[in-house]
Amino acid sequence: MWKGNGPGGDQEAAIQGTGGELGGQGTWGLEDAPGLLARASLPIMLSWPLPLASSALTLLLGALTSLFLWYCYRLGSEDMQTLGAGSQARGVNGGSGGCPEAGRPGLRSSGDPAEGPGTEGLVSRRLRAYARRYSWAGMGRVRRAAQGSPSLGGGSGVLGIQRPGLLFLPDLPSAPFVPRDAQRHDVELLESNFPAILRDFGAISWDFSGTTPLPRGWSPPRAPGCYQLLLYQAGRCQPSNCRRCPGAYRALRGLRSFMSANTFGNAGFSVLLPGARLEGCCGPTNARVRCHLGLKIPPGCELVVGGEPQCWAEGHCLLVDDSFLHTVAHNGSPEDGPRVVFIVDLWHPNVAGAERQALDFVFAPDP
């Protein structure tokens, strides 16, 4: 212990007194410093009544629960606003100017003034709503398509002859006619149901003279000499027409790649009278393939897609990418009768499952 050299031990007394104040009775030295520091640094523990602590914890948990519920409500409200905007914007589910062959496309053509940035923004908003609910995984091509591509809104596609009016999915193999093997299951299923589908047409057929009112279920002609009866229109089932065509409806239910829950998806009978011609037009997207099952094919009928001519055959399917510029004509005589095909919209074989799910969400039919 250190002691002072002054008379009477004054310095020693001072140190002893200080030691008594800090650590109790007695003297202290340098060897006592660690203990003194440890005791001086002890935390000050406040007494906290147990009921009060429990109440504070309950209030904190309640606040966190309320915040979480508010966040969920806000997220759901934004999704509903996005989908509500889509229902009001007829650029997705309606409008004139679409290609009339094989059902109302449910989309505006690329030349419609309402097409372009507004519709592109709507697609982007719906896609963001999908990603918030699920994930961006596997959405690279769909995201690029929603953000805008050279073919969206009337740009040039393959050699300028592929111009989908609404959605161009990049990096899809493009050809005016798709090999049958690309959709082998659905093609073979439709062809095996050819007799039943033909009987259904016989049950709903009429004279197509145009001098009598349209029979129930038939749509008004969107072009002279072009009639159609749809079992699915813009992704929505038409129950009365499906009941009248049980064979065709059963065939549709067995398809694996039918776009049955998407506004791009149509299915039904298409009738073209002799002398009728549908001038060049492009479908709304390259994400689908149209399957034409020939039912009645008289001489003089022609289909030109992307500059390549083809013709239907009764009982056989023809797969067409209708995002290419295409023309349909019936150059036969009145005695030959109408050309009749059963048309179904299928997914393009190179659109992945995750992309199909996202596009079904983005282009879901109106409730």
CSV table of C-alpha atoms in Angstrom, one decimal:
chain,number,residue,atom,x,y,z
A,1,MET,CA,0.0,0.0,0.0
A,2,TRP,CA,1.3,3.4,-0.9
A,3,LYS,CA,1.7,5.9,2.0
A,4,GLY,CA,2.5,9.5,1.9
A,5,ASN,CA,5.7,11.0,3.3
A,6,GLY,CA,4.1,14.1,4.9
A,7,PRO,CA,4.0,14.5,8.7
A,8,GLY,CA,1.3,12.7,10.6
A,9,GLY,CA,0.4,10.6,7.6
A,10,ASP,CA,-2.0,13.2,6.1
A,11,GLN,CA,-1.7,11.8,2.7
A,12,GLU,CA,-2.4,8.3,4.0
A,13,ALA,CA,-5.5,9.5,5.8
A,14,ALA,CA,-6.8,11.2,2.7
A,15,ILE,CA,-6.4,8.1,0.7
A,16,GLN,CA,-8.0,5.9,3.4
A,17,GLY,CA,-10.9,8.2,3.6
A,18,THR,CA,-11.4,8.1,-0.2
A,19,GLY,CA,-11.1,4.4,-0.1
A,20,GLY,CA,-13.9,4.2,2.5
A,21,GLU,CA,-16.2,6.3,0.4
A,22,LEU,CA,-15.7,4.1,-2.7
A,23,GLY,CA,-15.4,0.7,-1.3
A,24,GLY,CA,-16.2,0.6,2.3
A,25,GLN,CA,-14.0,0.6,5.4
A,26,GLY,CA,-10.3,0.3,5.2
A,27,THR,CA,-7.6,1.3,2.9
A,28,TRP,CA,-7.0,0.4,-0.7
A,29,GLY,CA,-4.1,0.3,-3.2
A,30,LEU,CA,-3.4,-0.3,-6.8
A,31,GLU,CA,-4.1,-4.0,-6.5
A,32,ASP,CA,-7.7,-3.1,-5.6
A,33,ALA,CA,-8.3,-1.1,-8.8
A,34,PRO,CA,-9.8,-3.9,-11.0
A,35,GLY,CA,-12.4,-4.7,-8.3
A,36,LEU,CA,-13.3,-1.1,-7.9
A,37,LEU,CA,-13.7,-0.5,-11.6
A,38,ALA,CA,-15.9,-3.6,-11.9
A,39,ARG,CA,-18.2,-2.5,-9.1
A,40,ALA,CA,-18.4,1.0,-10.5
A,41,SER,CA,-19.4,-0.3,-13.9
A,42,LEU,CA,-22.3,-2.5,-12.7
A,43,PRO,CA,-25.6,-1.6,-14.5
A,44,ILE,CA,-28.2,0.2,-12.6
A,45,MET,CA,-31.2,-2.2,-12.4
A,46,LEU,CA,-34.5,-0.4,-12.0
A,47,SER,CA,-37.3,-2.2,-10.4
A,48,TRP,CA,-40.1,-2.9,-13.0
A,49,PRO,CA,-43.4,-4.3,-11.8
A,50,LEU,CA,-44.3,-7.6,-13.6
A,51,PRO,CA,-47.9,-6.5,-14.6
A,52,LEU,CA,-46.7,-3.3,-16.1
A,53,ALA,CA,-44.0,-5.1,-18.2
A,54,SER,CA,-46.7,-7.6,-19.4
A,55,SER,CA,-49.0,-4.7,-20.4
A,56,ALA,CA,-46.2,-3.0,-22.4
A,57,LEU,CA,-45.4,-6.3,-24.3
A,58,THR,CA,-49.1,-6.7,-25.1
A,59,LEU,CA,-49.3,-3.2,-26.5
A,60,LEU,CA,-46.2,-3.7,-28.6
A,61,LEU,CA,-47.5,-7.0,-30.1
A,62,GLY,CA,-50.9,-5.3,-30.8
A,63,ALA,CA,-49.2,-2.5,-32.6
A,64,LEU,CA,-47.1,-4.8,-34.7
A,65,THR,CA,-50.2,-6.9,-35.6
A,66,SER,CA,-52.1,-3.8,-36.7
A,67,LEU,CA,-49.2,-2.6,-38.8
A,68,PHE,CA,-49.0,-6.0,-40.6
A,69,LEU,CA,-52.8,-6.0,-41.2
A,70,TRP,CA,-52.6,-2.5,-42.6
A,71,TYR,CA,-49.8,-3.6,-45.0
A,72,CYS,CA,-51.8,-6.6,-46.2
A,73,TYR,CA,-54.8,-4.4,-46.8
A,74,ARG,CA,-52.8,-1.8,-48.7
A,75,LEU,CA,-51.2,-4.5,-50.9
A,76,GLY,CA,-54.6,-6.1,-51.7
A,77,SER,CA,-56.1,-2.6,-52.4
A,78,GLU,CA,-53.3,-1.9,-54.9
A,79,ASP,CA,-53.9,-5.2,-56.7
A,80,MET,CA,-57.6,-4.6,-56.9
A,81,GLN,CA,-57.1,-1.1,-58.3
A,82,THR,CA,-54.7,-2.5,-60.9
A,83,LEU,CA,-57.1,-5.2,-62.0
A,84,GLY,CA,-60.0,-2.7,-61.9
A,85,ALA,CA,-58.1,-0.4,-64.2
A,86,GLY,CA,-57.7,-3.4,-66.6
A,87,SER,CA,-61.4,-4.0,-66.6
A,88,GLN,CA,-62.1,-0.4,-67.6
A,89,ALA,CA,-59.4,-0.3,-70.2
A,90,ARG,CA,-61.0,-1.9,-73.2
A,91,GLY,CA,-57.6,-2.1,-74.9
A,92,VAL,CA,-57.1,-5.5,-73.3
A,93,ASN,CA,-60.5,-7.2,-73.5
A,94,GLY,CA,-62.4,-5.4,-76.2
A,95,GLY,CA,-62.4,-2.9,-79.0
A,96,SER,CA,-62.8,-2.8,-82.7
A,97,GLY,CA,-60.2,-3.3,-85.3
A,98,GLY,CA,-59.1,-6.9,-84.5
A,99,CYS,CA,-58.8,-9.6,-87.0
A,100,PRO,CA,-62.2,-11.1,-87.4
A,101,GLU,CA,-61.2,-14.7,-88.3
A,102,ALA,CA,-62.0,-17.3,-85.7
A,103,GLY,CA,-63.6,-15.2,-83.0
A,104,ARG,CA,-63.3,-11.8,-81.5
A,105,PRO,CA,-59.6,-11.5,-80.5
A,106,GLY,CA,-60.5,-9.4,-77.5
A,107,LEU,CA,-57.7,-6.9,-78.3
A,108,ARG,CA,-57.2,-3.8,-80.3
A,109,SER,CA,-55.1,-3.9,-83.4
A,110,SER,CA,-51.7,-2.2,-83.6
A,111,GLY,CA,-53.2,0.7,-85.6
A,112,ASP,CA,-55.8,1.6,-83.0
A,113,PRO,CA,-55.0,5.1,-81.6
A,114,ALA,CA,-55.7,3.8,-78.0
A,115,GLU,CA,-52.9,1.3,-78.3
A,116,GLY,CA,-49.3,2.0,-77.2
A,117,PRO,CA,-48.0,3.5,-74.0
A,118,GLY,CA,-51.3,3.3,-72.1
A,119,THR,CA,-51.8,-0.4,-72.7
A,120,GLU,CA,-48.1,-1.1,-72.2
A,121,GLY,CA,-48.4,0.6,-68.8
A,122,LEU,CA,-51.4,-1.5,-67.9
A,123,VAL,CA,-49.6,-4.7,-68.7
A,124,SER,CA,-46.6,-3.6,-66.6
A,125,ARG,CA,-48.9,-2.8,-63.6
A,126,ARG,CA,-50.6,-6.1,-63.8
A,127,LEU,CA,-47.3,-7.9,-64.0
A,128,ARG,CA,-45.9,-6.1,-61.0
A,129,ALA,CA,-49.1,-7.1,-59.1
A,130,TYR,CA,-48.4,-10.7,-60.1
A,131,ALA,CA,-44.8,-10.5,-58.9
A,132,ARG,CA,-45.7,-9.0,-55.6
A,133,ARG,CA,-48.1,-11.9,-55.0
A,134,TYR,CA,-45.9,-14.7,-56.4
A,135,SER,CA,-42.3,-14.1,-57.7
A,136,TRP,CA,-40.3,-12.7,-60.6
A,137,ALA,CA,-38.7,-16.1,-61.1
A,138,GLY,CA,-38.8,-17.1,-64.8
A,139,MET,CA,-40.3,-13.8,-65.8
A,140,GLY,CA,-37.4,-12.4,-67.8
A,141,ARG,CA,-39.1,-12.5,-71.2
A,142,VAL,CA,-42.5,-11.5,-69.9
A,143,ARG,CA,-41.0,-8.5,-68.1
A,144,ARG,CA,-39.2,-7.4,-71.2
A,145,ALA,CA,-42.4,-7.7,-73.2
A,146,ALA,CA,-44.3,-5.7,-70.7
A,147,GLN,CA,-41.6,-2.9,-70.6
A,148,GLY,CA,-42.0,-2.6,-74.4
A,149,SER,CA,-40.4,-4.2,-77.4
A,150,PRO,CA,-39.9,-3.3,-81.0
A,151,SER,CA,-43.1,-5.1,-82.0
A,152,LEU,CA,-45.3,-3.7,-79.3
A,153,GLY,CA,-47.7,-1.1,-80.7
A,154,GLY,CA,-47.1,-1.7,-84.4
A,155,GLY,CA,-43.3,-2.2,-84.7
A,156,SER,CA,-41.6,-4.6,-87.0
A,157,GLY,CA,-41.2,-8.2,-86.2
A,158,VAL,CA,-39.6,-10.9,-88.3
A,159,LEU,CA,-38.9,-9.2,-91.6
A,160,GLY,CA,-41.7,-6.7,-90.9
A,161,ILE,CA,-44.5,-9.3,-91.4
A,162,GLN,CA,-44.9,-10.3,-87.8
A,163,ARG,CA,-46.7,-7.5,-85.9
A,164,PRO,CA,-48.7,-8.7,-82.9
A,165,GLY,CA,-51.0,-5.9,-81.8
A,166,LEU,CA,-50.6,-6.1,-78.0
A,167,LEU,CA,-47.9,-8.4,-76.7
A,168,PHE,CA,-44.7,-9.5,-78.3
A,169,LEU,CA,-42.8,-12.1,-76.3
A,170,PRO,CA,-39.2,-11.9,-77.3
A,171,ASP,CA,-36.9,-14.9,-78.2
A,172,LEU,CA,-39.8,-17.2,-79.3
A,173,PRO,CA,-39.1,-19.3,-82.4
A,174,SER,CA,-41.1,-17.6,-85.2
A,175,ALA,CA,-42.5,-19.3,-88.2
A,176,PRO,CA,-45.9,-18.7,-90.0
A,177,PHE,CA,-46.8,-22.4,-89.7
A,178,VAL,CA,-45.9,-24.5,-86.7
A,179,PRO,CA,-45.0,-28.2,-87.0
A,180,ARG,CA,-47.8,-30.6,-85.8
A,181,ASP,CA,-45.3,-32.3,-83.5
A,182,ALA,CA,-45.1,-29.1,-81.4
A,183,GLN,CA,-48.6,-29.8,-80.1
A,184,ARG,CA,-48.9,-33.5,-80.9
A,185,HIS,CA,-51.3,-34.4,-78.1
A,186,ASP,CA,-53.8,-31.7,-78.8
A,187,VAL,CA,-53.6,-32.1,-82.5
A,188,GLU,CA,-54.2,-35.8,-82.3
A,189,LEU,CA,-57.1,-35.3,-79.8
A,190,LEU,CA,-58.9,-32.8,-82.0
A,191,GLU,CA,-58.4,-35.0,-85.1
A,192,SER,CA,-59.8,-38.0,-83.3
A,193,ASN,CA,-62.9,-36.0,-82.4
A,194,PHE,CA,-63.4,-34.8,-85.9
A,195,PRO,CA,-66.7,-36.8,-86.4
A,196,ALA,CA,-68.2,-35.5,-83.2
A,197,ILE,CA,-67.2,-31.9,-83.9
A,198,LEU,CA,-68.6,-32.2,-87.4
A,199,ARG,CA,-71.9,-33.5,-86.0
A,200,ASP,CA,-72.1,-30.6,-83.7
A,201,PHE,CA,-71.7,-28.2,-86.6
A,202,GLY,CA,-74.5,-29.9,-88.4
A,203,ALA,CA,-76.8,-29.4,-85.4
A,204,ILE,CA,-76.2,-25.6,-85.3
A,205,SER,CA,-75.8,-24.9,-89.0
A,206,TRP,CA,-78.2,-22.7,-91.0
A,207,ASP,CA,-78.4,-21.4,-94.5
A,208,PHE,CA,-76.0,-18.4,-93.9
A,209,SER,CA,-78.0,-16.4,-96.5
A,210,GLY,CA,-78.0,-13.3,-94.4
A,211,THR,CA,-81.7,-12.7,-95.3
A,212,THR,CA,-82.9,-14.3,-92.0
A,213,PRO,CA,-82.2,-13.3,-88.4
A,214,LEU,CA,-79.1,-14.8,-86.9
A,215,PRO,CA,-79.9,-18.0,-85.1
A,216,ARG,CA,-79.2,-18.2,-81.4
A,217,GLY,CA,-75.5,-18.3,-80.5
A,218,TRP,CA,-74.1,-17.0,-83.8
A,219,SER,CA,-72.2,-13.8,-83.7
A,220,PRO,CA,-72.9,-10.9,-86.1
A,221,PRO,CA,-70.5,-11.0,-89.1
A,222,ARG,CA,-67.4,-9.0,-88.5
A,223,ALA,CA,-66.7,-9.0,-92.2
A,224,PRO,CA,-68.9,-9.8,-95.1
A,225,GLY,CA,-69.5,-13.5,-95.4
A,226,CYS,CA,-67.7,-14.4,-92.2
A,227,TYR,CA,-69.7,-16.0,-89.4
A,228,GLN,CA,-68.7,-17.6,-86.2
A,229,LEU,CA,-70.1,-19.5,-83.2
A,230,LEU,CA,-67.8,-19.4,-80.2
A,231,LEU,CA,-67.7,-21.9,-77.3
A,232,TYR,CA,-65.0,-19.8,-75.6
A,233,GLN,CA,-64.7,-16.0,-76.3
A,234,ALA,CA,-61.7,-14.0,-74.9
A,235,GLY,CA,-61.1,-16.7,-72.3
A,236,ARG,CA,-64.7,-17.0,-71.1
A,237,CYS,CA,-66.8,-20.1,-71.6
A,238,GLN,CA,-70.2,-19.5,-73.4
A,239,PRO,CA,-72.3,-22.1,-71.6
A,240,SER,CA,-75.3,-22.1,-73.9
A,241,ASN,CA,-73.1,-22.7,-77.0
A,242,CYS,CA,-71.1,-25.4,-75.1
A,243,ARG,CA,-74.4,-27.3,-74.3
A,244,ARG,CA,-75.4,-27.2,-77.9
A,245,CYS,CA,-72.0,-28.6,-79.0
A,246,PRO,CA,-71.2,-31.4,-76.5
A,247,GLY,CA,-68.7,-33.2,-78.7
A,248,ALA,CA,-66.6,-30.1,-79.3
A,249,TYR,CA,-66.8,-29.1,-75.7
A,250,ARG,CA,-65.6,-32.5,-74.5
A,251,ALA,CA,-62.6,-32.2,-76.9
A,252,LEU,CA,-61.8,-28.8,-75.5
A,253,ARG,CA,-61.8,-30.1,-72.0
A,254,GLY,CA,-59.2,-32.7,-72.9
A,255,LEU,CA,-56.7,-30.3,-74.4
A,256,ARG,CA,-53.5,-29.6,-72.5
A,257,SER,CA,-52.5,-26.3,-73.9
A,258,PHE,CA,-55.8,-24.6,-74.6
A,259,MET,CA,-55.7,-20.9,-73.5
A,260,SER,CA,-59.0,-21.3,-71.7
A,261,ALA,CA,-58.3,-18.7,-68.9
A,262,ASN,CA,-56.8,-15.9,-71.0
A,263,THR,CA,-58.3,-13.1,-73.1
A,264,PHE,CA,-56.1,-14.4,-76.0
A,265,GLY,CA,-58.0,-17.7,-75.9
A,266,ASN,CA,-60.9,-18.4,-78.2
A,267,ALA,CA,-62.5,-21.6,-79.6
A,268,GLY,CA,-65.4,-22.1,-82.0
A,269,PHE,CA,-66.6,-22.6,-85.5
A,270,SER,CA,-65.6,-20.2,-88.3
A,271,VAL,CA,-67.6,-20.1,-91.5
A,272,LEU,CA,-66.5,-18.3,-94.7
A,273,LEU,CA,-68.9,-18.0,-97.6
A,274,PRO,CA,-67.9,-18.3,-101.2
A,275,GLY,CA,-66.5,-15.0,-102.5
A,276,ALA,CA,-65.6,-13.8,-99.0
A,277,ARG,CA,-62.1,-12.5,-98.3
A,278,LEU,CA,-60.4,-11.4,-95.1
A,279,GLU,CA,-57.7,-9.0,-95.9
A,280,GLY,CA,-54.3,-9.0,-94.2
A,281,CYS,CA,-54.3,-8.6,-90.4
A,282,CYS,CA,-52.2,-9.7,-87.5
A,283,GLY,CA,-53.2,-11.3,-84.2
A,284,PRO,CA,-52.7,-9.7,-80.8
A,285,THR,CA,-49.7,-11.8,-79.6
A,286,ASN,CA,-47.0,-14.3,-80.7
A,287,ALA,CA,-47.5,-16.2,-77.4
A,288,ARG,CA,-50.3,-18.3,-78.9
A,289,VAL,CA,-50.7,-20.7,-81.8
A,290,ARG,CA,-54.0,-21.1,-83.6
A,291,CYS,CA,-55.1,-24.7,-84.4
A,292,HIS,CA,-57.4,-25.0,-87.4
A,293,LEU,CA,-59.3,-28.3,-87.8
A,294,GLY,CA,-60.8,-28.5,-91.2
A,295,LEU,CA,-64.5,-29.5,-91.2
A,296,LYS,CA,-65.7,-28.6,-94.7
A,297,ILE,CA,-63.1,-27.5,-97.2
A,298,PRO,CA,-64.5,-26.8,-100.7
A,299,PRO,CA,-62.1,-26.0,-103.7
A,300,GLY,CA,-60.7,-22.6,-104.0
A,301,CYS,CA,-60.0,-21.9,-100.3
A,302,GLU,CA,-56.7,-20.4,-99.4
A,303,LEU,CA,-54.8,-19.3,-96.3
A,304,VAL,CA,-51.7,-17.2,-96.7
A,305,VAL,CA,-49.6,-16.5,-93.5
A,306,GLY,CA,-46.4,-14.5,-93.7
A,307,GLY,CA,-46.4,-14.8,-97.5
A,308,GLU,CA,-46.6,-18.6,-97.4
A,309,PRO,CA,-49.8,-20.2,-98.9
A,310,GLN,CA,-51.5,-23.2,-97.3
A,311,CYS,CA,-54.8,-24.9,-97.5
A,312,TRP,CA,-56.9,-26.8,-95.0
A,313,ALA,CA,-57.7,-30.5,-95.2
A,314,GLU,CA,-60.9,-32.0,-93.8
A,315,GLY,CA,-60.2,-33.9,-90.6
A,316,HIS,CA,-56.7,-32.5,-90.2
A,317,CYS,CA,-55.2,-29.7,-88.1
A,318,LEU,CA,-53.1,-26.8,-89.3
A,319,LEU,CA,-51.1,-24.8,-86.7
A,320,VAL,CA,-50.8,-21.1,-87.5
A,321,ASP,CA,-48.9,-18.3,-85.8
A,322,ASP,CA,-51.5,-15.6,-86.5
A,323,SER,CA,-49.2,-12.8,-85.2
A,324,PHE,CA,-47.8,-12.9,-88.8
A,325,LEU,CA,-49.7,-11.0,-91.5
A,326,HIS,CA,-52.3,-13.4,-92.9
A,327,THR,CA,-55.1,-13.4,-95.4
A,328,VAL,CA,-58.0,-15.8,-95.8
A,329,ALA,CA,-60.1,-16.2,-99.0
A,330,HIS,CA,-62.8,-18.5,-100.4
A,331,ASN,CA,-62.5,-18.2,-104.1
A,332,GLY,CA,-65.0,-21.1,-104.9
A,333,SER,CA,-68.4,-20.9,-106.5
A,334,PRO,CA,-71.6,-20.5,-104.6
A,335,GLU,CA,-72.4,-24.2,-105.3
A,336,ASP,CA,-69.3,-25.2,-103.4
A,337,GLY,CA,-70.8,-24.1,-100.1
A,338,PRO,CA,-69.0,-22.5,-97.2
A,339,ARG,CA,-65.6,-23.2,-95.8
A,340,VAL,CA,-65.9,-24.4,-92.2
A,341,VAL,CA,-63.1,-24.8,-89.7
A,342,PHE,CA,-63.0,-25.4,-85.9
A,343,ILE,CA,-60.4,-23.0,-84.4
A,344,VAL,CA,-58.7,-23.3,-81.0
A,345,ASP,CA,-56.1,-21.0,-79.5
A,346,LEU,CA,-53.2,-22.9,-77.9
A,347,TRP,CA,-50.2,-21.8,-76.1
A,348,HIS,CA,-47.0,-21.4,-78.2
A,349,PRO,CA,-45.0,-24.6,-77.3
A,350,ASN,CA,-42.0,-22.5,-76.3
A,351,VAL,CA,-43.8,-20.4,-73.7
A,352,ALA,CA,-42.7,-21.9,-70.3
A,353,GLY,CA,-45.1,-22.9,-67.6
A,354,ALA,CA,-44.2,-20.0,-65.3
A,355,GLU,CA,-44.7,-17.5,-68.2
A,356,ARG,CA,-48.1,-19.0,-69.0
A,357,GLN,CA,-49.2,-18.6,-65.3
A,358,ALA,CA,-48.1,-15.0,-65.3
A,359,LEU,CA,-49.8,-14.2,-68.6
A,360,ASP,CA,-53.0,-15.8,-67.4
A,361,PHE,CA,-52.9,-13.4,-64.5
A,362,VAL,CA,-52.0,-10.4,-66.5
A,363,PHE,CA,-54.6,-11.1,-69.2
A,364,ALA,CA,-57.3,-12.7,-67.1
A,365,PRO,CA,-60.8,-12.3,-68.5
A,366,ASP,CA,-63.2,-10.0,-66.8
A,367,PRO,CA,-65.3,-11.6,-64.1
